[in-house]
Amino acid sequence: MDIRYWNREIETIERKELEKYQLENLKETVFWALKTPFYKERLNTAGIFSPDDIKKISDIKKIPYTTKDDLRSAYPDNLLAVPKEEVVRLHASSGTTGTPTVIYHTQRDMDRWTELVARSVTMIGCGKSDVFQNMMTYGLFTGGIGLHYGAEKAGLMVIPISSGNTKRQFKFMKDFRTTLVHATPSYMLHMYSKLEEEGYSLSDFSLKKSLGGAEPHSEDMRKKIESLFGIDMYNNYGLSEMNGPCVATECLFKDDMHVWEDSYYLELINPDTLDEAKEGETGELVFTTLRRQATPLLRYRTRDLSMINPKPCACGRTHRRITRIKGRTDDMLIINGVNVFPSQIEEIIMKMPEVGTNYLIVVEKSGALDKLTVKTEVGPSIFSDDARDLNALRQKIRENIKAAISISPNVELHEPGVLPVHEGKAKRVLDDRKNI
Ligand code: AMP
Ligand code: ZN
């Protein structure tokens, strides 16, 4: 295996050394945080008046958690730690209604983020010989531009094509012999379904790898994308509050995602008790920025559920890994008292070869009870077959889902192209219960 490092020293740093480095940087982060009106009050109330009140890394526990609502309440600049003249970039969160959450960056912040991206694209085996077509939306959302500068720094030829316009994506992939794409998993599947219609075939392309992230997806969805395109797909996790993409990325071994722990202090908590999750438990990821000036964030609750994999990795990197995101504490559905993660349903659908790539989970009221409907697309040939085959497939999907989540859903099968397609993040759940 062709294991490459962008910054070998820091990527393979001994854990003891890493902890020293983290402590130094946490102190610096507290220094910057105390400059913001928001944290000055918060930290003073918690008995922290200077960086020297942090003596060991576990002192981080004295600091209260920060939430998305805190960020909103600090809008527009109560979390800004440097004079405005030092700020070179602003990003705001995607897709939220009401007050956005804003993150400012100094040039030093940008350089450090760029380095993390360069490390990440090198980690998946890419470099100067790669042509990188970045299909994530460029703009306030960090998915597009967030990857851009780090990929350039690592020497890739970057095509900043942004999202959408599938026909043009294909043309560029073919004409410039794109080897790496960055796209949401749902957009990858959408592209595959359009290939023939747009007059292309896989042999027109030179695609080798994809970086996929921004939305939850299962291991089976990854495998489906890999086998459809004949490529390797690497999971990439991030959130705009922690800069954006490349907080954690899979290495060539594709076995959980390395968190860049020199830049993000990682904690995992039980979202109900807020205590540290025990080893082997699923919990909510909590991150502290360790190398950011303009908007330092302390113990930020991501709402993303994952597990820490503390085992050493064969790639030699010492930064711990987190498992695929299992869902968010706030996207969990409770259907007639049963907790259901949409990702559980997706996993089943993606495992079934007869089923297509697009689906929608609908939850609505039927009398006093909740009703779950799973709508999914299947290949056109199934519709020309005997109606008994359709019924049998419906029944099979229903039984498989029932076995996993102990709820028996209604299953609707549709022809390709019937369900809504999203070029950005896919909306897979329609919860209509609130309207009744
Ligand atoms: P945003 O701040 O708009 O970039 O959204 C960040 C959120 O997208 C995260 O908190 C996650 O819930 C989700 N997300 C990003 N990357 C992934 C990924 N690789 N797998 C699952 N969810 C992801
Ligand atoms: Zn590794």
Tab-separated table of C-alpha atoms and ligand atoms in Angstrom:
chain	number	residue	atom	x	y	z
A	1	MET	CA	0.000	0.000	0.000
A	2	ASP	CA	1.282	3.443	-0.963
A	3	ILE	CA	1.213	5.188	2.436
A	4	ARG	CA	2.062	8.879	2.136
A	5	TYR	CA	2.213	11.659	4.704
A	6	TRP	CA	1.955	15.393	4.239
A	7	ASN	CA	3.475	16.174	7.646
A	8	ARG	CA	4.894	12.935	8.942
A	9	GLU	CA	6.186	14.385	12.193
A	10	ILE	CA	2.832	15.598	13.414
A	11	GLU	CA	0.776	12.795	11.856
A	12	THR	CA	2.800	10.097	13.629
A	13	ILE	CA	3.591	12.059	16.807
A	14	GLU	CA	3.834	10.019	20.020
A	15	ARG	CA	0.678	10.297	22.117
A	16	LYS	CA	2.593	11.782	25.084
A	17	GLU	CA	4.051	14.492	22.878
A	18	LEU	CA	0.646	15.100	21.336
A	19	GLU	CA	-0.870	15.661	24.771
A	20	LYS	CA	1.806	18.245	25.620
A	21	TYR	CA	1.093	19.988	22.363
A	22	GLN	CA	-2.649	19.882	23.032
A	23	LEU	CA	-2.209	21.456	26.484
A	24	GLU	CA	-0.133	24.320	25.073
A	25	ASN	CA	-2.703	24.929	22.378
A	26	LEU	CA	-5.662	24.661	24.728
A	27	LYS	CA	-4.104	27.379	26.848
A	28	GLU	CA	-3.684	29.533	23.791
A	29	THR	CA	-7.277	28.861	22.797
A	30	VAL	CA	-8.470	29.968	26.239
A	31	PHE	CA	-6.355	33.100	25.788
A	32	TRP	CA	-8.233	33.930	22.568
A	33	ALA	CA	-11.596	32.869	23.997
A	34	LEU	CA	-11.209	35.277	26.935
A	35	LYS	CA	-11.041	38.065	24.361
A	36	THR	CA	-14.605	37.382	23.212
A	37	PRO	CA	-17.552	38.868	25.147
A	38	PHE	CA	-19.327	35.499	25.027
A	39	TYR	CA	-16.558	33.366	26.549
A	40	LYS	CA	-15.234	36.030	28.914
A	41	GLU	CA	-18.482	35.828	30.832
A	42	ARG	CA	-18.798	32.041	30.514
A	43	LEU	CA	-15.248	31.286	31.568
A	44	ASN	CA	-15.201	33.794	34.419
A	45	THR	CA	-18.383	32.226	35.812
A	46	ALA	CA	-16.619	28.849	35.671
A	47	GLY	CA	-13.642	30.294	37.612
A	48	ILE	CA	-11.309	30.668	34.627
A	49	PHE	CA	-9.763	34.108	34.335
A	50	SER	CA	-6.503	33.390	32.544
A	51	PRO	CA	-4.907	30.610	30.455
A	52	ASP	CA	-2.878	29.731	33.556
A	53	ASP	CA	-6.041	28.414	35.176
A	54	ILE	CA	-5.638	25.485	32.763
A	55	LYS	CA	-2.794	23.433	34.232
A	56	LYS	CA	-3.422	20.006	32.750
A	57	ILE	CA	-5.414	18.822	29.779
A	58	SER	CA	-8.155	17.356	31.989
A	59	ASP	CA	-8.840	20.889	33.262
A	60	ILE	CA	-10.844	21.236	30.067
A	61	LYS	CA	-13.665	19.616	32.044
A	62	LYS	CA	-14.014	22.839	34.074
A	63	ILE	CA	-15.195	24.558	30.890
A	64	PRO	CA	-18.927	24.415	30.116
A	65	TYR	CA	-20.116	22.986	26.789
A	66	THR	CA	-20.898	25.272	23.872
A	67	THR	CA	-23.990	24.624	21.730
A	68	LYS	CA	-25.296	25.782	18.361
A	69	ASP	CA	-27.795	27.971	20.221
A	70	ASP	CA	-24.870	29.671	21.987
A	71	LEU	CA	-23.382	30.448	18.596
A	72	ARG	CA	-26.676	31.895	17.452
A	73	SER	CA	-26.981	34.005	20.598
A	74	ALA	CA	-23.474	35.379	19.957
A	75	TYR	CA	-24.422	36.484	16.412
A	76	PRO	CA	-22.909	38.448	14.738
A	77	ASP	CA	-19.607	39.014	16.547
A	78	ASN	CA	-19.717	38.171	20.245
A	79	LEU	CA	-17.465	35.218	19.525
A	80	LEU	CA	-14.908	37.175	17.542
A	81	ALA	CA	-11.534	37.121	19.337
A	82	VAL	CA	-9.410	39.339	17.097
A	83	PRO	CA	-9.764	42.846	15.649
A	84	LYS	CA	-11.874	42.829	12.463
A	85	GLU	CA	-8.800	43.880	10.445
A	86	GLU	CA	-7.238	40.492	11.154
A	87	VAL	CA	-10.175	38.557	9.700
A	88	VAL	CA	-9.773	37.295	6.129
A	89	ARG	CA	-12.784	34.958	5.776
A	90	LEU	CA	-16.258	34.387	7.170
A	91	HIS	CA	-18.340	31.242	6.847
A	92	ALA	CA	-21.889	30.611	7.982
A	93	SER	CA	-23.664	27.337	8.565
A	94	SER	CA	-25.752	25.716	5.860
A	95	GLY	CA	-29.403	24.974	5.793
A	96	THR	CA	-30.456	26.335	9.166
A	97	THR	CA	-33.448	28.581	9.523
A	98	GLY	CA	-33.331	31.799	11.504
A	99	THR	CA	-30.063	33.206	12.790
A	100	PRO	CA	-27.020	31.626	11.153
A	101	THR	CA	-23.922	30.530	13.012
A	102	VAL	CA	-20.856	32.458	11.947
A	103	ILE	CA	-17.207	31.450	12.038
A	104	TYR	CA	-14.413	33.964	11.321
A	105	HIS	CA	-10.895	33.061	10.219
A	106	THR	CA	-7.570	34.914	10.314
A	107	GLN	CA	-4.901	34.201	7.703
A	108	ARG	CA	-3.188	31.931	10.241
A	109	ASP	CA	-6.465	30.047	10.710
A	110	MET	CA	-6.781	29.627	6.947
A	111	ASP	CA	-3.212	28.347	6.651
A	112	ARG	CA	-3.790	25.801	9.387
A	113	TRP	CA	-7.062	24.584	7.918
A	114	THR	CA	-5.388	24.338	4.516
A	115	GLU	CA	-2.722	22.157	6.062
A	116	LEU	CA	-5.307	19.762	7.497
A	117	VAL	CA	-6.889	19.410	4.061
A	118	ALA	CA	-3.488	18.828	2.446
A	119	ARG	CA	-2.812	16.117	5.028
A	120	SER	CA	-6.195	14.531	4.320
A	121	VAL	CA	-5.942	14.379	0.539
A	122	THR	CA	-2.382	13.041	0.844
A	123	MET	CA	-3.652	10.463	3.339
A	124	ILE	CA	-6.033	9.032	0.716
A	125	GLY	CA	-3.098	8.661	-1.655
A	126	CYS	CA	-3.563	11.741	-3.847
A	127	GLY	CA	-0.942	14.221	-5.043
A	128	LYS	CA	0.480	16.048	-8.032
A	129	SER	CA	-0.665	13.540	-10.614
A	130	ASP	CA	-4.324	13.868	-9.598
A	131	VAL	CA	-7.074	15.897	-11.197
A	132	PHE	CA	-9.608	16.858	-8.567
A	133	GLN	CA	-13.155	17.816	-9.516
A	134	ASN	CA	-14.737	19.446	-6.487
A	135	MET	CA	-18.501	18.890	-6.821
A	136	MET	CA	-19.468	20.380	-3.472
A	137	THR	CA	-21.193	23.769	-3.431
A	138	TYR	CA	-18.818	26.732	-3.295
A	139	GLY	CA	-20.018	29.558	-1.070
A	140	LEU	CA	-20.839	30.156	2.561
A	141	PHE	CA	-21.165	26.399	3.014
A	142	THR	CA	-17.675	25.087	3.728
A	143	GLY	CA	-17.931	21.869	1.699
A	144	GLY	CA	-16.645	23.318	-1.584
A	145	ILE	CA	-14.124	26.022	-0.831
A	146	GLY	CA	-13.057	24.162	2.317
A	147	LEU	CA	-11.356	21.484	0.260
A	148	HIS	CA	-10.054	23.815	-2.408
A	149	TYR	CA	-6.924	25.428	-1.000
A	150	GLY	CA	-5.615	22.330	0.776
A	151	ALA	CA	-5.964	20.268	-2.397
A	152	GLU	CA	-4.044	22.936	-4.357
A	153	LYS	CA	-1.382	23.000	-1.660
A	154	ALA	CA	-0.977	19.233	-1.973
A	155	GLY	CA	-0.368	19.766	-5.697
A	156	LEU	CA	-3.594	18.411	-7.172
A	157	MET	CA	-5.054	20.122	-10.217
A	158	VAL	CA	-8.311	21.507	-8.823
A	159	ILE	CA	-11.423	22.003	-10.937
A	160	PRO	CA	-13.733	24.199	-8.806
A	161	ILE	CA	-16.861	23.176	-10.698
A	162	SER	CA	-19.135	23.286	-7.628
A	163	SER	CA	-22.356	21.259	-7.370
A	164	GLY	CA	-25.094	20.460	-9.862
A	165	ASN	CA	-25.258	20.412	-13.667
A	166	THR	CA	-24.591	16.714	-14.007
A	167	LYS	CA	-24.117	16.908	-17.779
A	168	ARG	CA	-21.263	19.383	-17.367
A	169	GLN	CA	-19.757	17.296	-14.539
A	170	PHE	CA	-19.570	14.335	-16.943
A	171	LYS	CA	-18.038	16.424	-19.716
A	172	PHE	CA	-15.289	17.743	-17.424
A	173	MET	CA	-14.663	14.315	-15.935
A	174	LYS	CA	-14.114	12.955	-19.405
A	175	ASP	CA	-12.233	15.850	-21.032
A	176	PHE	CA	-9.843	16.533	-18.133
A	177	ARG	CA	-9.496	12.914	-16.995
A	178	THR	CA	-10.596	13.586	-13.441
A	179	THR	CA	-9.162	11.091	-10.956
A	180	LEU	CA	-10.698	12.342	-7.680
A	181	VAL	CA	-14.121	13.822	-6.961
A	182	HIS	CA	-15.574	15.296	-3.792
A	183	ALA	CA	-19.343	14.871	-3.627
A	184	THR	CA	-22.121	13.871	-1.284
A	185	PRO	CA	-22.839	10.136	-1.434
A	186	SER	CA	-26.351	10.886	-2.685
A	187	TYR	CA	-25.011	12.967	-5.548
A	188	MET	CA	-22.677	10.123	-6.531
A	189	LEU	CA	-25.692	7.833	-6.801
A	190	HIS	CA	-27.630	10.457	-8.706
A	191	MET	CA	-24.779	10.811	-11.192
A	192	TYR	CA	-24.664	7.094	-11.725
A	193	SER	CA	-28.363	7.016	-12.519
A	194	LYS	CA	-27.848	9.745	-15.183
A	195	LEU	CA	-24.818	8.253	-16.875
A	196	GLU	CA	-26.525	6.458	-19.725
A	197	GLU	CA	-29.153	9.142	-20.272
A	198	GLU	CA	-26.409	11.745	-20.779
A	199	GLY	CA	-24.654	9.503	-23.278
A	200	TYR	CA	-21.633	8.467	-21.202
A	201	SER	CA	-20.272	5.193	-19.968
A	202	LEU	CA	-17.784	4.495	-17.189
A	203	SER	CA	-15.062	3.720	-19.731
A	204	ASP	CA	-15.106	7.436	-20.720
A	205	PHE	CA	-13.685	8.343	-17.313
A	206	SER	CA	-10.403	7.957	-15.415
A	207	LEU	CA	-11.987	8.214	-11.983
A	208	LYS	CA	-10.110	6.405	-9.202
A	209	LYS	CA	-11.290	7.867	-5.930
A	210	SER	CA	-13.955	9.911	-4.249
A	211	LEU	CA	-14.130	11.799	-1.019
A	212	GLY	CA	-17.630	11.600	0.365
A	213	GLY	CA	-19.156	13.438	3.268
A	214	ALA	CA	-21.522	16.182	4.446
A	215	GLU	CA	-24.368	13.769	5.085
A	216	PRO	CA	-24.820	10.505	6.968
A	217	HIS	CA	-24.392	7.363	4.924
A	218	SER	CA	-23.915	3.713	5.689
A	219	GLU	CA	-21.058	1.358	4.956
A	220	ASP	CA	-23.342	-0.368	2.473
A	221	MET	CA	-23.967	2.878	0.630
A	222	ARG	CA	-20.207	3.353	0.354
A	223	LYS	CA	-19.819	-0.165	-0.991
A	224	LYS	CA	-22.612	0.410	-3.481
A	225	ILE	CA	-20.962	3.589	-4.800
A	226	GLU	CA	-17.569	1.887	-4.962
A	227	SER	CA	-18.863	-1.057	-6.929
A	228	LEU	CA	-21.053	1.006	-9.271
A	229	PHE	CA	-18.175	3.301	-10.253
A	230	GLY	CA	-15.299	0.857	-9.678
A	231	ILE	CA	-13.507	3.334	-7.377
A	232	ASP	CA	-12.352	3.737	-3.765
A	233	MET	CA	-14.487	6.061	-1.673
A	234	TYR	CA	-13.188	7.655	1.526
A	235	ASN	CA	-15.398	9.031	4.255
A	236	ASN	CA	-14.695	12.621	5.216
A	237	TYR	CA	-16.326	14.256	8.212
A	238	GLY	CA	-16.497	17.885	9.198
A	239	LEU	CA	-18.713	20.726	10.273
A	240	SER	CA	-18.507	24.449	9.689
A	241	GLU	CA	-18.087	25.135	13.409
A	242	MET	CA	-14.810	23.174	13.239
A	243	ASN	CA	-13.716	24.929	10.007
A	244	GLY	CA	-15.466	22.484	7.677
A	245	PRO	CA	-14.446	19.286	5.884
A	246	CYS	CA	-11.407	17.234	6.962
A	247	VAL	CA	-11.941	17.261	10.714
A	248	ALA	CA	-11.727	13.475	10.352
A	249	THR	CA	-10.941	11.422	7.255
A	250	GLU	CA	-10.382	7.775	6.452
A	251	CYS	CA	-6.887	6.683	5.495
A	252	LEU	CA	-6.145	4.095	2.813
A	253	PHE	CA	-7.302	1.341	5.175
A	254	LYS	CA	-10.883	2.748	5.146
A	255	ASP	CA	-11.387	1.621	8.708
A	256	ASP	CA	-12.812	4.628	10.593
A	257	MET	CA	-11.710	8.259	10.319
A	258	HIS	CA	-8.573	9.826	11.837
A	259	VAL	CA	-9.389	13.020	13.755
A	260	TRP	CA	-6.592	15.609	13.500
A	261	GLU	CA	-6.134	15.739	17.226
A	262	ASP	CA	-3.486	18.437	17.193
A	263	SER	CA	-6.164	20.795	15.892
A	264	TYR	CA	-9.368	19.433	17.429
A	265	TYR	CA	-9.523	18.177	21.015
A	266	LEU	CA	-11.834	15.190	20.921
A	267	GLU	CA	-14.311	14.172	23.618
A	268	LEU	CA	-17.245	11.783	23.481
A	269	ILE	CA	-20.150	12.274	25.853
A	270	ASN	CA	-23.409	10.639	26.779
A	271	PRO	CA	-25.891	13.204	25.399
A	272	ASP	CA	-28.362	12.596	28.245
A	273	THR	CA	-26.074	12.726	31.271
A	274	LEU	CA	-23.361	14.835	29.579
A	275	ASP	CA	-20.770	12.584	31.244
A	276	GLU	CA	-17.848	11.146	29.308
A	277	ALA	CA	-18.975	8.110	27.306
A	278	LYS	CA	-17.301	4.879	28.307
A	279	GLU	CA	-14.943	3.068	25.958
A	280	GLY	CA	-16.886	1.146	23.369
A	281	GLU	CA	-20.016	3.246	23.859
A	282	THR	CA	-21.701	5.368	21.231
A	283	GLY	CA	-21.797	9.013	22.227
A	284	GLU	CA	-21.961	12.590	21.012
A	285	LEU	CA	-18.787	14.075	19.563
A	286	VAL	CA	-17.561	17.186	21.336
A	287	PHE	CA	-14.695	19.191	19.863
A	288	THR	CA	-12.530	22.089	20.994
A	289	THR	CA	-10.609	24.058	18.394
A	290	LEU	CA	-6.944	23.957	19.394
A	291	ARG	CA	-5.340	26.015	16.666
A	292	ARG	CA	-7.852	28.718	15.789
A	293	GLN	CA	-7.650	32.398	16.670
A	294	ALA	CA	-10.616	34.276	15.265
A	295	THR	CA	-13.472	32.111	16.560
A	296	PRO	CA	-12.235	29.758	19.264
A	297	LEU	CA	-14.845	27.173	20.261
A	298	LEU	CA	-14.598	25.283	23.526
A	299	ARG	CA	-16.235	21.897	24.005
A	300	TYR	CA	-18.634	22.310	21.112
A	301	ARG	CA	-21.481	19.781	21.133
A	302	THR	CA	-21.831	18.528	17.581
A	303	ARG	CA	-24.986	16.393	18.098
A	304	ASP	CA	-23.252	13.804	15.909
A	305	LEU	CA	-23.184	10.273	17.244
A	306	SER	CA	-20.084	8.160	16.838
A	307	MET	CA	-17.633	5.928	18.693
A	308	ILE	CA	-13.926	6.353	19.348
A	309	ASN	CA	-11.638	3.696	17.923
A	310	PRO	CA	-8.490	3.970	20.076
A	311	LYS	CA	-6.615	1.116	18.360
A	312	PRO	CA	-3.358	1.925	16.554
A	313	CYS	CA	-3.825	2.132	12.791
A	314	ALA	CA	-1.702	0.246	10.285
A	315	CYS	CA	-0.981	3.520	8.465
A	316	GLY	CA	1.196	4.670	11.366
A	317	ARG	CA	-0.834	7.755	12.233
A	318	THR	CA	-1.306	8.162	15.977
A	319	HIS	CA	-4.374	10.395	15.789
A	320	ARG	CA	-7.345	8.399	17.042
A	321	ARG	CA	-10.172	7.359	14.795
A	322	ILE	CA	-13.935	7.818	15.034
A	323	THR	CA	-16.459	5.506	13.472
A	324	ARG	CA	-18.872	6.473	10.717
A	325	ILE	CA	-21.491	8.955	12.020
A	326	LYS	CA	-24.448	6.903	13.215
A	327	GLY	CA	-26.894	9.779	13.132
A	328	ARG	CA	-27.494	12.954	15.073
A	329	THR	CA	-28.995	13.232	18.510
A	330	ASP	CA	-31.548	15.405	16.818
A	331	ASP	CA	-32.457	13.325	13.757
A	332	MET	CA	-33.505	10.317	15.714
A	333	LEU	CA	-37.123	9.491	14.993
A	334	ILE	CA	-39.391	8.134	17.663
A	335	ILE	CA	-42.051	6.086	15.949
A	336	ASN	CA	-44.751	4.785	18.251
A	337	GLY	CA	-42.235	4.911	21.074
A	338	VAL	CA	-39.464	3.173	19.167
A	339	ASN	CA	-36.227	5.014	18.432
A	340	VAL	CA	-35.267	4.777	14.793
A	341	PHE	CA	-32.274	6.180	12.967
A	342	PRO	CA	-32.883	6.806	9.261
A	343	SER	CA	-29.442	5.298	8.656
A	344	GLN	CA	-30.731	1.933	9.879
A	345	ILE	CA	-33.387	1.919	7.171
A	346	GLU	CA	-30.918	3.096	4.556
A	347	GLU	CA	-28.563	0.289	5.425
A	348	ILE	CA	-31.243	-2.291	4.633
A	349	ILE	CA	-32.310	-0.645	1.391
A	350	MET	CA	-28.728	-0.335	0.148
A	351	LYS	CA	-28.048	-4.008	0.850
A	352	MET	CA	-30.780	-5.104	-1.544
A	353	PRO	CA	-29.490	-5.308	-5.125
A	354	GLU	CA	-33.007	-5.090	-6.632
A	355	VAL	CA	-33.507	-1.670	-5.093
A	356	GLY	CA	-32.308	1.550	-6.716
A	357	THR	CA	-30.451	4.473	-5.256
A	358	ASN	CA	-33.066	6.964	-4.111
A	359	TYR	CA	-35.436	6.654	-1.179
A	360	LEU	CA	-37.611	8.704	1.156
A	361	ILE	CA	-38.768	7.914	4.691
A	362	VAL	CA	-42.166	9.397	5.525
A	363	VAL	CA	-43.556	9.518	9.050
A	364	GLU	CA	-47.142	10.643	9.488
A	365	LYS	CA	-50.142	10.211	11.760
A	366	SER	CA	-52.708	7.535	11.118
A	367	GLY	CA	-55.367	8.155	13.739
A	368	ALA	CA	-53.505	8.325	17.042
A	369	LEU	CA	-50.626	6.209	15.846
A	370	ASP	CA	-47.507	7.009	13.889
A	371	LYS	CA	-47.242	5.500	10.447
A	372	LEU	CA	-43.931	4.808	8.758
A	373	THR	CA	-43.753	4.635	4.967
A	374	VAL	CA	-40.588	3.836	3.082
A	375	LYS	CA	-40.672	4.939	-0.544
A	376	THR	CA	-37.925	3.669	-2.746
A	377	GLU	CA	-37.042	3.512	-6.407
A	378	VAL	CA	-36.459	0.227	-8.172
A	379	GLY	CA	-35.174	-0.574	-11.658
A	380	PRO	CA	-37.709	-0.023	-14.498
A	381	SER	CA	-37.592	-3.701	-15.502
A	382	ILE	CA	-39.308	-4.736	-12.274
A	383	PHE	CA	-42.440	-2.842	-13.322
A	384	SER	CA	-42.803	-4.824	-16.494
A	385	ASP	CA	-42.614	-8.072	-14.549
A	386	ASP	CA	-45.452	-9.912	-12.937
A	387	ALA	CA	-47.299	-7.890	-10.229
A	388	ARG	CA	-46.624	-10.791	-7.897
A	389	ASP	CA	-42.903	-9.989	-8.102
A	390	LEU	CA	-43.571	-6.424	-7.021
A	391	ASN	CA	-45.598	-7.631	-4.071
A	392	ALA	CA	-42.897	-10.085	-3.103
A	393	LEU	CA	-40.233	-7.360	-3.208
A	394	ARG	CA	-42.400	-5.034	-1.129
A	395	GLN	CA	-42.894	-7.798	1.381
A	396	LYS	CA	-39.171	-8.571	1.502
A	397	ILE	CA	-38.248	-4.936	2.155
A	398	ARG	CA	-40.935	-4.716	4.837
A	399	GLU	CA	-39.669	-7.834	6.592
A	400	ASN	CA	-36.038	-6.778	6.461
A	401	ILE	CA	-36.862	-3.385	7.939
A	402	LYS	CA	-39.077	-4.963	10.600
A	403	ALA	CA	-36.240	-7.286	11.602
A	404	ALA	CA	-33.907	-4.325	12.117
A	405	ILE	CA	-36.083	-1.708	13.780
A	406	SER	CA	-39.049	-3.775	14.997
A	407	ILE	CA	-41.510	-1.625	13.081
A	408	SER	CA	-43.306	-2.884	10.023
A	409	PRO	CA	-43.432	-0.037	7.467
A	410	ASN	CA	-45.620	0.503	4.435
A	411	VAL	CA	-43.404	0.122	1.418
A	412	GLU	CA	-43.974	2.001	-1.827
A	413	LEU	CA	-41.990	1.123	-4.925
A	414	HIS	CA	-41.462	3.760	-7.584
A	415	GLU	CA	-39.897	3.965	-10.988
A	416	PRO	CA	-36.540	5.775	-11.209
A	417	GLY	CA	-36.837	9.568	-11.255
A	418	VAL	CA	-40.094	9.768	-9.305
A	419	LEU	CA	-38.717	10.682	-5.879
A	420	PRO	CA	-37.235	14.168	-5.354
A	421	VAL	CA	-33.515	14.549	-6.053
A	422	HIS	CA	-31.333	16.989	-4.145
A	423	GLU	CA	-28.115	18.322	-5.539
A	424	GLY	CA	-26.888	19.412	-2.122
A	425	LYS	CA	-27.582	17.478	1.022
A	426	ALA	CA	-30.280	14.889	0.513
A	427	LYS	CA	-33.461	15.199	2.531
A	428	ARG	CA	-34.322	11.608	3.282
A	429	VAL	CA	-36.947	12.049	5.977
A	430	LEU	CA	-40.312	13.710	5.764
A	431	ASP	CA	-41.774	13.954	9.243
A	432	ASP	CA	-45.332	15.210	8.758
A	433	ARG	CA	-46.512	14.540	12.303
A	434	LYS	CA	-45.824	18.059	13.555
A	435	ASN	CA	-48.387	19.526	11.161
A	436	ILE	CA	-51.312	17.597	12.582
B	1	AMP	P1	-22.272	21.803	8.015
B	1	AMP	O1	-21.824	22.522	9.235
B	1	AMP	O2	-23.390	22.444	7.304
B	1	AMP	O3	-21.110	21.477	7.161
B	1	AMP	O4	-22.876	20.401	8.501
B	1	AMP	C1	-22.101	19.558	9.314
B	1	AMP	C2	-22.886	18.327	9.646
B	1	AMP	O5	-23.013	17.481	8.487
B	1	AMP	C3	-22.190	17.479	10.691
B	1	AMP	O6	-22.428	17.931	11.996
B	1	AMP	C4	-22.789	16.117	10.397
B	1	AMP	O7	-24.059	15.968	11.007
B	1	AMP	C5	-22.959	16.119	8.878
B	1	AMP	N1	-21.801	15.450	8.260
B	1	AMP	C6	-20.703	16.004	7.728
B	1	AMP	N2	-19.862	15.068	7.237
B	1	AMP	C7	-20.440	13.864	7.480
B	1	AMP	C8	-20.078	12.504	7.231
B	1	AMP	N3	-18.946	12.173	6.617
B	1	AMP	N4	-20.924	11.539	7.651
B	1	AMP	C9	-22.074	11.855	8.269
B	1	AMP	N5	-22.480	13.116	8.528
B	1	AMP	C10	-21.678	14.109	8.137
B	2	ZN	ZN	-4.849	5.040	9.357
